[in-house]
XYZ file of N, CA and C in Angstrom:
558
model
N 1.203 -1.211 0.404
C -0.007 -0.029 -0.018
C 1.405 0.742 0.191
N 1.359 1.938 -1.051
C 2.092 2.815 -1.445
C 1.182 4.151 -1.522
N 0.154 3.854 -1.844
C -0.481 5.182 -1.954
C -1.334 5.935 -1.230
N -1.211 7.218 -0.976
C -1.246 7.847 0.443
C -2.828 7.675 1.139
N -3.462 7.694 0.163
C -4.862 7.930 -0.426
C -5.476 6.870 0.464
N -5.159 5.718 0.541
C -5.556 4.287 0.849
C -4.887 4.349 2.526
N -3.725 4.706 2.863
C -3.468 5.078 3.952
C -4.468 6.063 5.062
N -4.608 7.271 4.215
C -5.972 8.246 4.607
C -6.578 7.932 4.938
N -7.470 6.486 4.000
C -8.657 6.495 3.886
C -8.716 4.996 5.172
N -8.010 4.248 5.740
C -7.736 3.711 6.557
C -8.104 3.875 7.800
N -7.204 5.059 8.148
C -6.861 5.705 9.561
C -9.016 6.506 9.452
N -8.980 7.550 8.872
C -10.072 7.780 8.542
C -11.316 6.425 9.304
N -10.718 5.488 8.883
C -12.061 5.003 9.028
C -11.694 3.581 10.554
N -10.169 3.871 10.214
C -10.743 3.401 11.940
C -10.858 4.269 13.072
N -10.902 6.018 12.738
C -10.938 6.445 13.848
C -12.416 6.976 13.790
N -13.352 6.638 13.145
C -14.502 6.415 12.996
C -15.019 5.116 13.819
N -14.622 4.177 13.298
C -14.719 3.382 14.139
C -14.334 3.160 15.285
N -13.196 3.809 15.765
C -13.168 3.875 17.328
C -14.669 5.197 18.558
N -14.222 5.925 17.373
C -15.914 7.105 17.340
C -16.704 6.643 18.173
N -17.602 5.302 17.655
C -18.540 4.450 17.326
C -18.687 3.480 19.006
N -17.632 3.354 19.096
C -17.351 2.202 20.422
C -17.231 3.200 21.374
N -18.534 2.465 22.695
C -18.616 3.310 23.433
C -17.257 3.298 24.743
N -16.890 4.067 25.372
C -16.215 4.002 26.212
C -16.718 3.507 27.351
N -15.926 3.039 28.250
C -15.855 2.189 29.174
C -16.163 3.335 30.440
N -17.182 3.607 31.103
C -17.914 4.800 32.194
C -16.404 3.715 33.301
N -15.818 4.608 34.094
C -14.808 3.918 35.116
C -14.674 4.551 36.936
N -15.871 5.295 36.320
C -16.605 6.384 37.789
C -17.905 5.057 38.041
N -17.483 5.108 39.761
C -18.527 4.552 40.114
C -19.465 5.196 40.531
N -19.652 6.022 40.378
C -20.791 7.047 40.749
C -21.081 7.579 39.459
N -21.307 7.163 38.676
C -21.885 7.517 37.039
C -22.917 6.566 37.271
N -24.287 7.341 36.814
C -25.087 6.396 36.290
C -25.266 5.185 35.222
N -23.768 5.262 34.636
C -23.631 4.767 33.686
C -22.363 3.862 33.942
N -22.115 3.241 34.663
C -21.128 2.285 35.494
C -21.434 1.112 35.780
N -20.916 0.050 35.434
C -21.240 -0.895 35.490
C -20.110 -1.772 36.036
N -20.211 -2.796 36.562
C -18.996 -3.855 37.369
C -18.436 -4.304 36.430
N -17.203 -4.272 36.229
C -16.312 -4.730 35.377
C -15.873 -6.323 34.628
N -15.940 -6.238 33.861
C -15.517 -8.007 33.502
C -13.869 -7.897 34.693
N -13.832 -8.886 35.362
C -12.461 -9.093 36.059
C -12.596 -9.010 37.427
N -14.229 -8.330 37.718
C -13.663 -7.938 39.147
C -14.420 -8.981 39.995
N -13.968 -8.431 41.256
C -14.595 -9.928 42.097
C -15.664 -8.922 43.033
N -15.984 -10.388 42.977
C -17.599 -10.438 44.455
C -16.973 -11.872 45.576
N -17.278 -10.502 46.594
C -16.889 -11.474 47.815
C -17.855 -11.928 48.528
N -17.582 -12.775 48.515
C -18.527 -13.455 49.503
C -18.974 -13.646 51.154
N -19.148 -13.146 52.247
C -18.760 -13.195 53.134
C -19.125 -13.900 54.729
N -20.842 -14.967 54.063
C -21.066 -15.004 55.032
C -22.249 -16.796 53.623
N -21.988 -17.747 54.533
C -23.069 -18.969 53.581
C -24.007 -18.583 53.397
N -24.919 -18.352 52.148
C -25.907 -18.806 52.041
C -26.617 -19.819 51.153
N -28.016 -19.924 51.707
C -28.727 -21.494 51.526
C -29.715 -20.857 50.577
N -29.323 -22.193 50.056
C -30.713 -22.054 48.622
C -31.827 -23.335 48.692
N -33.060 -23.220 48.883
C -33.975 -23.883 49.575
C -34.079 -25.432 48.353
N -34.189 -26.158 49.065
C -34.257 -27.313 48.360
C -35.131 -27.286 47.252
N -35.520 -27.634 45.241
C -36.031 -27.584 44.308
C -36.248 -26.336 43.970
N -34.989 -25.007 44.332
C -34.616 -23.761 44.006
C -33.526 -23.551 43.566
N -32.747 -22.589 42.499
C -31.311 -22.307 42.155
C -31.341 -21.075 42.236
N -31.973 -20.321 43.662
C -31.344 -18.986 43.999
C -32.163 -18.257 44.885
N -31.034 -17.164 45.401
C -31.154 -17.135 46.854
C -31.360 -15.931 46.841
N -32.322 -15.140 47.345
C -32.742 -13.084 47.026
C -32.008 -12.643 48.292
N -31.834 -11.512 47.669
C -31.311 -10.367 48.971
C -31.659 -9.396 48.620
N -32.274 -8.353 49.407
C -32.589 -7.289 49.054
C -32.521 -5.725 50.857
N -31.566 -5.202 50.779
C -31.528 -4.718 51.638
C -31.209 -4.887 52.456
N -29.449 -5.683 52.109
C -28.928 -6.378 52.826
C -28.840 -7.444 53.375
N -30.155 -7.759 52.948
C -30.692 -9.452 53.924
C -31.038 -10.241 52.913
N -30.795 -11.754 53.561
C -31.514 -12.885 52.932
C -33.293 -12.877 52.765
N -33.538 -12.829 51.977
C -35.373 -12.807 51.877
C -35.885 -13.900 50.668
N -36.988 -14.088 50.906
C -37.681 -14.899 50.076
C -38.766 -13.772 48.871
N -38.633 -15.035 48.023
C -38.592 -14.093 46.498
C -39.975 -13.870 47.100
N -41.325 -14.651 47.816
C -42.629 -13.638 48.163
C -42.577 -12.712 48.774
N -41.538 -12.489 49.441
C -41.011 -10.960 50.158
C -40.863 -10.051 49.503
N -39.915 -10.057 48.799
C -38.837 -9.129 47.295
C -40.305 -7.984 47.118
N -39.903 -6.236 47.869
C -40.039 -5.274 47.496
C -39.218 -5.453 45.625
N -40.790 -5.455 45.385
C -40.438 -5.146 43.411
C -39.749 -4.143 43.153
N -40.259 -2.594 43.437
C -40.309 -1.828 43.700
C -38.829 -0.815 44.061
N -38.073 -1.804 44.836
C -37.113 -1.907 45.262
C -35.752 -2.859 44.744
N -34.201 -1.769 44.496
C -33.607 -2.514 44.282
C -33.837 -4.151 44.593
N -32.968 -5.314 44.349
C -32.756 -6.358 44.686
C -31.506 -7.236 43.489
N -31.202 -8.369 44.150
C -30.185 -9.366 44.213
C -30.343 -10.608 44.391
N -29.647 -11.339 42.968
C -30.216 -12.759 43.886
C -28.999 -13.740 43.216
N -27.950 -14.479 44.200
C -26.824 -15.860 43.747
C -27.578 -16.907 42.683
N -27.193 -17.104 41.967
C -28.089 -18.950 40.677
C -26.724 -19.517 41.249
N -27.526 -20.265 41.204
C -26.538 -21.786 40.586
C -26.992 -22.761 39.717
N -25.980 -23.571 39.105
C -26.749 -24.150 38.273
C -27.800 -25.291 38.058
N -27.538 -26.107 38.561
C -28.383 -27.234 39.491
C -29.306 -27.485 40.064
N -30.463 -28.011 39.964
C -31.469 -27.790 40.219
C -31.825 -29.346 41.879
N -31.230 -29.290 42.658
C -31.928 -30.229 43.242
C -32.064 -30.672 44.107
N -33.152 -31.577 45.089
C -34.497 -31.758 45.682
C -33.618 -31.709 47.690
N -32.544 -31.083 47.623
C -32.094 -30.808 48.840
C -31.945 -29.802 49.339
N -31.242 -29.353 49.932
C -30.321 -27.844 50.706
C -29.058 -27.428 49.338
N -29.043 -26.527 49.289
C -27.932 -25.906 48.923
C -27.457 -24.645 49.528
N -25.862 -25.027 49.502
C -26.050 -23.831 50.440
C -23.823 -23.141 49.360
N -24.337 -22.252 49.564
C -23.057 -21.091 48.548
C -21.900 -20.404 49.923
N -20.759 -20.763 49.295
C -19.888 -21.431 50.327
C -18.801 -19.546 50.230
N -18.704 -18.787 51.835
C -18.159 -17.695 51.314
C -16.905 -17.859 50.613
N -16.730 -17.022 49.740
C -15.636 -17.359 48.764
C -15.877 -16.611 48.168
N -14.492 -15.916 46.910
C -13.963 -14.577 45.983
C -14.366 -15.625 44.515
N -15.578 -14.907 44.542
C -16.337 -15.184 42.773
C -15.307 -13.981 41.752
N -15.049 -14.214 40.445
C -14.616 -13.877 39.397
C -15.748 -13.673 38.399
N -15.737 -11.806 38.009
C -16.509 -11.802 36.748
C -16.424 -11.857 35.697
N -16.711 -13.197 35.538
C -16.526 -13.278 33.634
C -17.290 -12.977 32.772
N -18.279 -12.163 33.022
C -19.400 -11.483 32.123
C -20.436 -11.045 32.111
N -20.177 -9.668 31.780
C -21.441 -8.635 32.406
C -22.708 -8.894 31.074
N -23.569 -8.530 31.496
C -25.116 -8.667 30.430
C -26.159 -8.488 30.998
N -26.831 -7.095 30.537
C -27.803 -6.129 30.262
C -29.193 -6.914 30.297
N -29.994 -7.160 30.511
C -31.572 -7.427 30.712
C -32.866 -6.882 31.603
N -34.228 -7.217 30.406
C -35.042 -6.512 31.646
C -36.214 -7.421 31.297
N -37.234 -7.495 32.615
C -38.037 -8.698 32.583
C -39.160 -8.031 32.552
N -40.055 -8.348 31.564
C -41.287 -7.396 31.815
C -42.104 -8.695 32.859
N -43.327 -7.391 33.681
C -44.512 -7.836 35.310
C -45.431 -8.082 33.999
N -45.898 -9.199 34.065
C -47.551 -9.850 34.229
C -47.958 -8.941 34.349
N -49.097 -7.594 34.029
C -50.026 -7.198 34.463
C -51.546 -7.845 35.263
N -52.487 -7.512 35.311
C -53.937 -8.226 35.668
C -54.411 -8.804 34.721
N -54.935 -9.443 34.891
C -56.235 -10.258 33.728
C -57.269 -8.941 33.404
N -58.060 -8.776 32.393
C -59.216 -8.365 32.013
C -60.267 -7.903 33.421
N -61.017 -7.398 33.484
C -62.327 -7.111 34.581
C -63.757 -7.226 33.323
N -64.028 -8.834 33.889
C -65.152 -8.201 33.074
C -66.820 -7.867 33.975
N -67.509 -7.516 33.679
C -68.607 -6.772 34.196
C -69.874 -7.282 33.484
N -70.813 -7.112 34.075
C -72.207 -7.493 33.014
C -71.633 -6.693 31.885
N -70.805 -7.670 30.869
C -70.725 -7.674 29.599
C -69.807 -6.441 29.425
N -68.911 -6.169 30.274
C -68.585 -4.597 30.123
C -67.041 -4.568 30.001
N -66.386 -4.533 29.356
C -64.314 -4.864 29.626
C -64.044 -3.607 30.090
N -63.491 -3.652 31.518
C -63.019 -2.709 31.633
C -61.451 -2.463 31.916
N -60.873 -1.452 31.561
C -59.657 -1.653 31.174
C -58.736 -0.832 31.999
N -59.410 -0.594 33.611
C -58.668 0.186 34.629
C -57.937 -1.100 34.892
N -57.601 -2.217 35.393
C -56.805 -3.106 35.562
C -55.771 -4.174 34.522
N -55.592 -3.763 33.502
C -54.754 -4.331 32.602
C -54.068 -3.268 31.743
N -52.757 -4.231 31.141
C -52.105 -3.155 30.303
C -52.467 -2.812 29.048
N -53.806 -3.973 28.383
C -54.406 -3.891 27.463
C -54.407 -2.597 26.862
N -55.590 -1.856 27.922
C -55.784 -0.803 27.200
C -54.790 0.608 26.652
N -53.704 0.333 26.864
C -52.473 1.337 26.835
C -51.504 0.936 27.488
N -51.040 2.327 27.422
C -49.844 2.789 28.393
C -48.438 2.049 28.125
N -47.538 1.878 28.645
C -45.990 0.728 28.915
C -46.053 -0.396 29.758
N -46.058 -1.427 29.359
C -45.430 -2.242 30.335
C -44.868 -1.939 31.493
N -45.068 -2.498 32.550
C -44.134 -2.646 33.770
C -42.700 -3.470 33.322
N -41.814 -2.813 33.746
C -40.092 -3.760 32.943
C -39.581 -3.624 34.711
N -38.446 -4.762 35.329
C -37.926 -4.999 35.632
C -36.103 -4.783 34.954
N -35.221 -3.256 34.848
C -33.777 -3.797 33.971
C -33.281 -4.584 35.192
N -31.788 -5.326 34.996
C -30.700 -5.643 35.092
C -29.909 -6.323 34.777
N -28.404 -6.259 35.841
C -26.891 -6.919 35.634
C -27.044 -8.555 35.953
N -26.303 -9.355 34.471
C -26.095 -10.424 34.693
C -24.474 -10.468 35.501
N -23.988 -10.599 36.443
C -22.470 -10.715 36.274
C -22.399 -12.451 36.875
N -21.581 -13.098 35.614
C -21.502 -14.315 35.138
C -20.461 -14.542 35.984
N -20.639 -15.490 37.031
C -19.216 -16.169 37.702
C -18.594 -16.778 38.380
N -17.483 -16.902 38.194
C -16.228 -18.445 38.161
C -15.738 -18.075 39.419
N -15.396 -19.818 40.104
C -15.041 -20.398 40.890
C -14.179 -21.411 41.792
N -13.028 -22.017 41.206
C -12.263 -23.472 40.772
C -13.189 -24.142 41.988
N -13.087 -23.325 43.667
C -13.988 -24.205 44.505
C -15.459 -24.413 44.956
N -16.168 -23.316 44.077
C -17.548 -23.930 43.290
C -18.384 -23.157 42.441
N -17.669 -23.981 41.408
C -18.341 -24.450 39.908
C -19.951 -24.132 39.265
N -20.547 -24.763 40.866
C -21.894 -24.890 40.985
C -22.763 -23.132 40.832
N -21.864 -22.494 41.861
C -22.553 -20.678 41.147
C -22.280 -20.365 40.083
N -23.368 -19.832 39.168
C -22.960 -19.259 38.087
C -23.343 -18.357 37.835
N -24.090 -16.993 38.423
C -24.475 -15.265 38.500
C -25.050 -14.944 39.333
N -24.329 -13.898 39.330
C -25.297 -12.538 40.717
C -25.898 -11.909 39.984
N -27.155 -11.489 39.854
C -28.335 -11.191 39.566
C -28.777 -9.639 39.859
N -28.723 -8.419 39.567
C -29.785 -7.806 40.132
C -30.306 -6.591 39.738
N -31.073 -6.701 40.041
C -31.941 -6.191 39.663
C -32.013 -4.274 40.097
N -33.007 -3.283 39.139
C -33.304 -2.193 40.079
C -35.035 -1.899 40.427
N -35.919 -1.374 40.513
C -36.774 -0.874 40.826
C -38.086 -1.189 39.805
N -38.794 -1.929 39.596
C -39.905 -2.067 38.729
C -40.723 -0.875 37.975
N -40.850 -0.615 36.834
C -40.756 0.677 36.747
C -41.864 0.933 35.262
N -43.130 1.642 34.745
C -43.289 1.481 33.249
C -41.395 1.450 32.741
N -41.781 0.904 31.077
C -40.856 0.820 30.527
C -39.577 2.273 30.331
N -40.632 3.617 30.172
C -39.480 4.446 29.383
C -39.132 5.285 30.567
N -39.309 4.681 31.877
C -38.670 5.086 33.051
C -37.581 4.142 33.866
N -37.945 3.051 33.754
C -37.420 1.146 34.120
C -35.254 2.087 34.243
N -34.571 1.764 34.980
C -33.161 1.617 34.896
C -32.549 0.470 35.249
N -31.178 0.690 34.121
C -30.186 -0.660 35.563
C -30.665 -0.088 36.428
N -29.829 -1.337 37.428
C -29.631 -0.458 39.016
C -28.142 0.477 38.424
N -27.976 0.959 40.287
C -27.235 1.972 39.791
C -25.618 1.041 40.898
N -24.377 1.203 40.708
C -23.470 0.765 41.580
C -23.713 0.566 43.002
N -23.680 1.999 43.552
C -24.335 1.776 44.424
C -25.178 0.764 45.435
N -26.619 1.083 44.710
C -27.367 0.502 44.833
C -27.462 -0.918 45.025
N -26.439 -1.885 43.420
C -26.311 -2.898 44.495
C -25.406 -3.175 45.376
N -24.327 -2.179 45.711
C -23.244 -2.071 46.740
C -24.672 -2.641 48.513
N -25.529 -1.256 48.146
C -26.475 -1.357 49.675
C -27.474 -2.589 49.426
N -27.454 -3.273 48.514
C -28.801 -4.343 47.676
C -27.946 -5.675 48.803
N -26.802 -4.967 48.771
C -25.830 -7.054 48.946
C -25.120 -6.515 50.511
N -25.220 -5.412 50.708
C -24.938 -4.694 52.571
C -23.569 -5.580 52.643
N -23.386 -6.483 54.203
C -22.006 -6.440 54.338
C -22.576 -8.791 53.954
N -23.493 -8.895 53.299
C -22.913 -10.535 53.036
C -22.239 -10.174 51.443
N -21.901 -9.623 50.913
C -20.728 -9.053 49.461
C -20.530 -8.091 49.272
N -19.543 -8.074 48.851
C -18.532 -6.695 48.610
C -17.800 -7.372 47.010
N -18.310 -5.872 46.135
C -17.437 -5.699 44.996
C -16.332 -5.177 45.214
N -14.899 -5.760 44.292
C -14.077 -4.953 44.019
C -13.726 -4.848 42.845
N -14.155 -3.782 42.594
C -13.949 -3.568 41.116
C -12.203 -3.478 40.277
N -12.567 -4.665 39.090
C -11.137 -4.318 38.475
C -10.663 -3.454 37.866
N -9.548 -3.311 38.444
C -8.534 -1.661 37.610
C -8.657 -1.794 36.068
């Protein structure tokens, strides 16, 4: 490639592609910060998973049951790979974040109420309006001592789709409380 125009074209294309790549946000106080790959999740106390379940839920720094979760408040759950009919325990350990993904889950609305052949849409999302969703981060974990531990999933509060947010780093820390801490990768 002796042609200077080819070099200029390659340089311009490289700069344009680099400009389109999102820069990593390195400030944990930023609402756009996400736990970086390579970070460590340090579990300080054992967590028990009930028989026939694969998750243990944490909210406001305490272990809680799914039925007791406040869907309008941030929460996290540790998940294991295998469903068994005996209690499972996640022992205190240091887990490495191998991958980070974003997602959202739609909350199923109330069914239509039908009274005297009238369709009342007051309790139904079918009548218009955005669905309620909860957005989350999946932190895929690895540990040589506990390969059954799969991930830590952290949700923000449920909200209407246009207002739903991913959980902030500070919300994840507050949710985990003294149960676990995050040591971000540099």
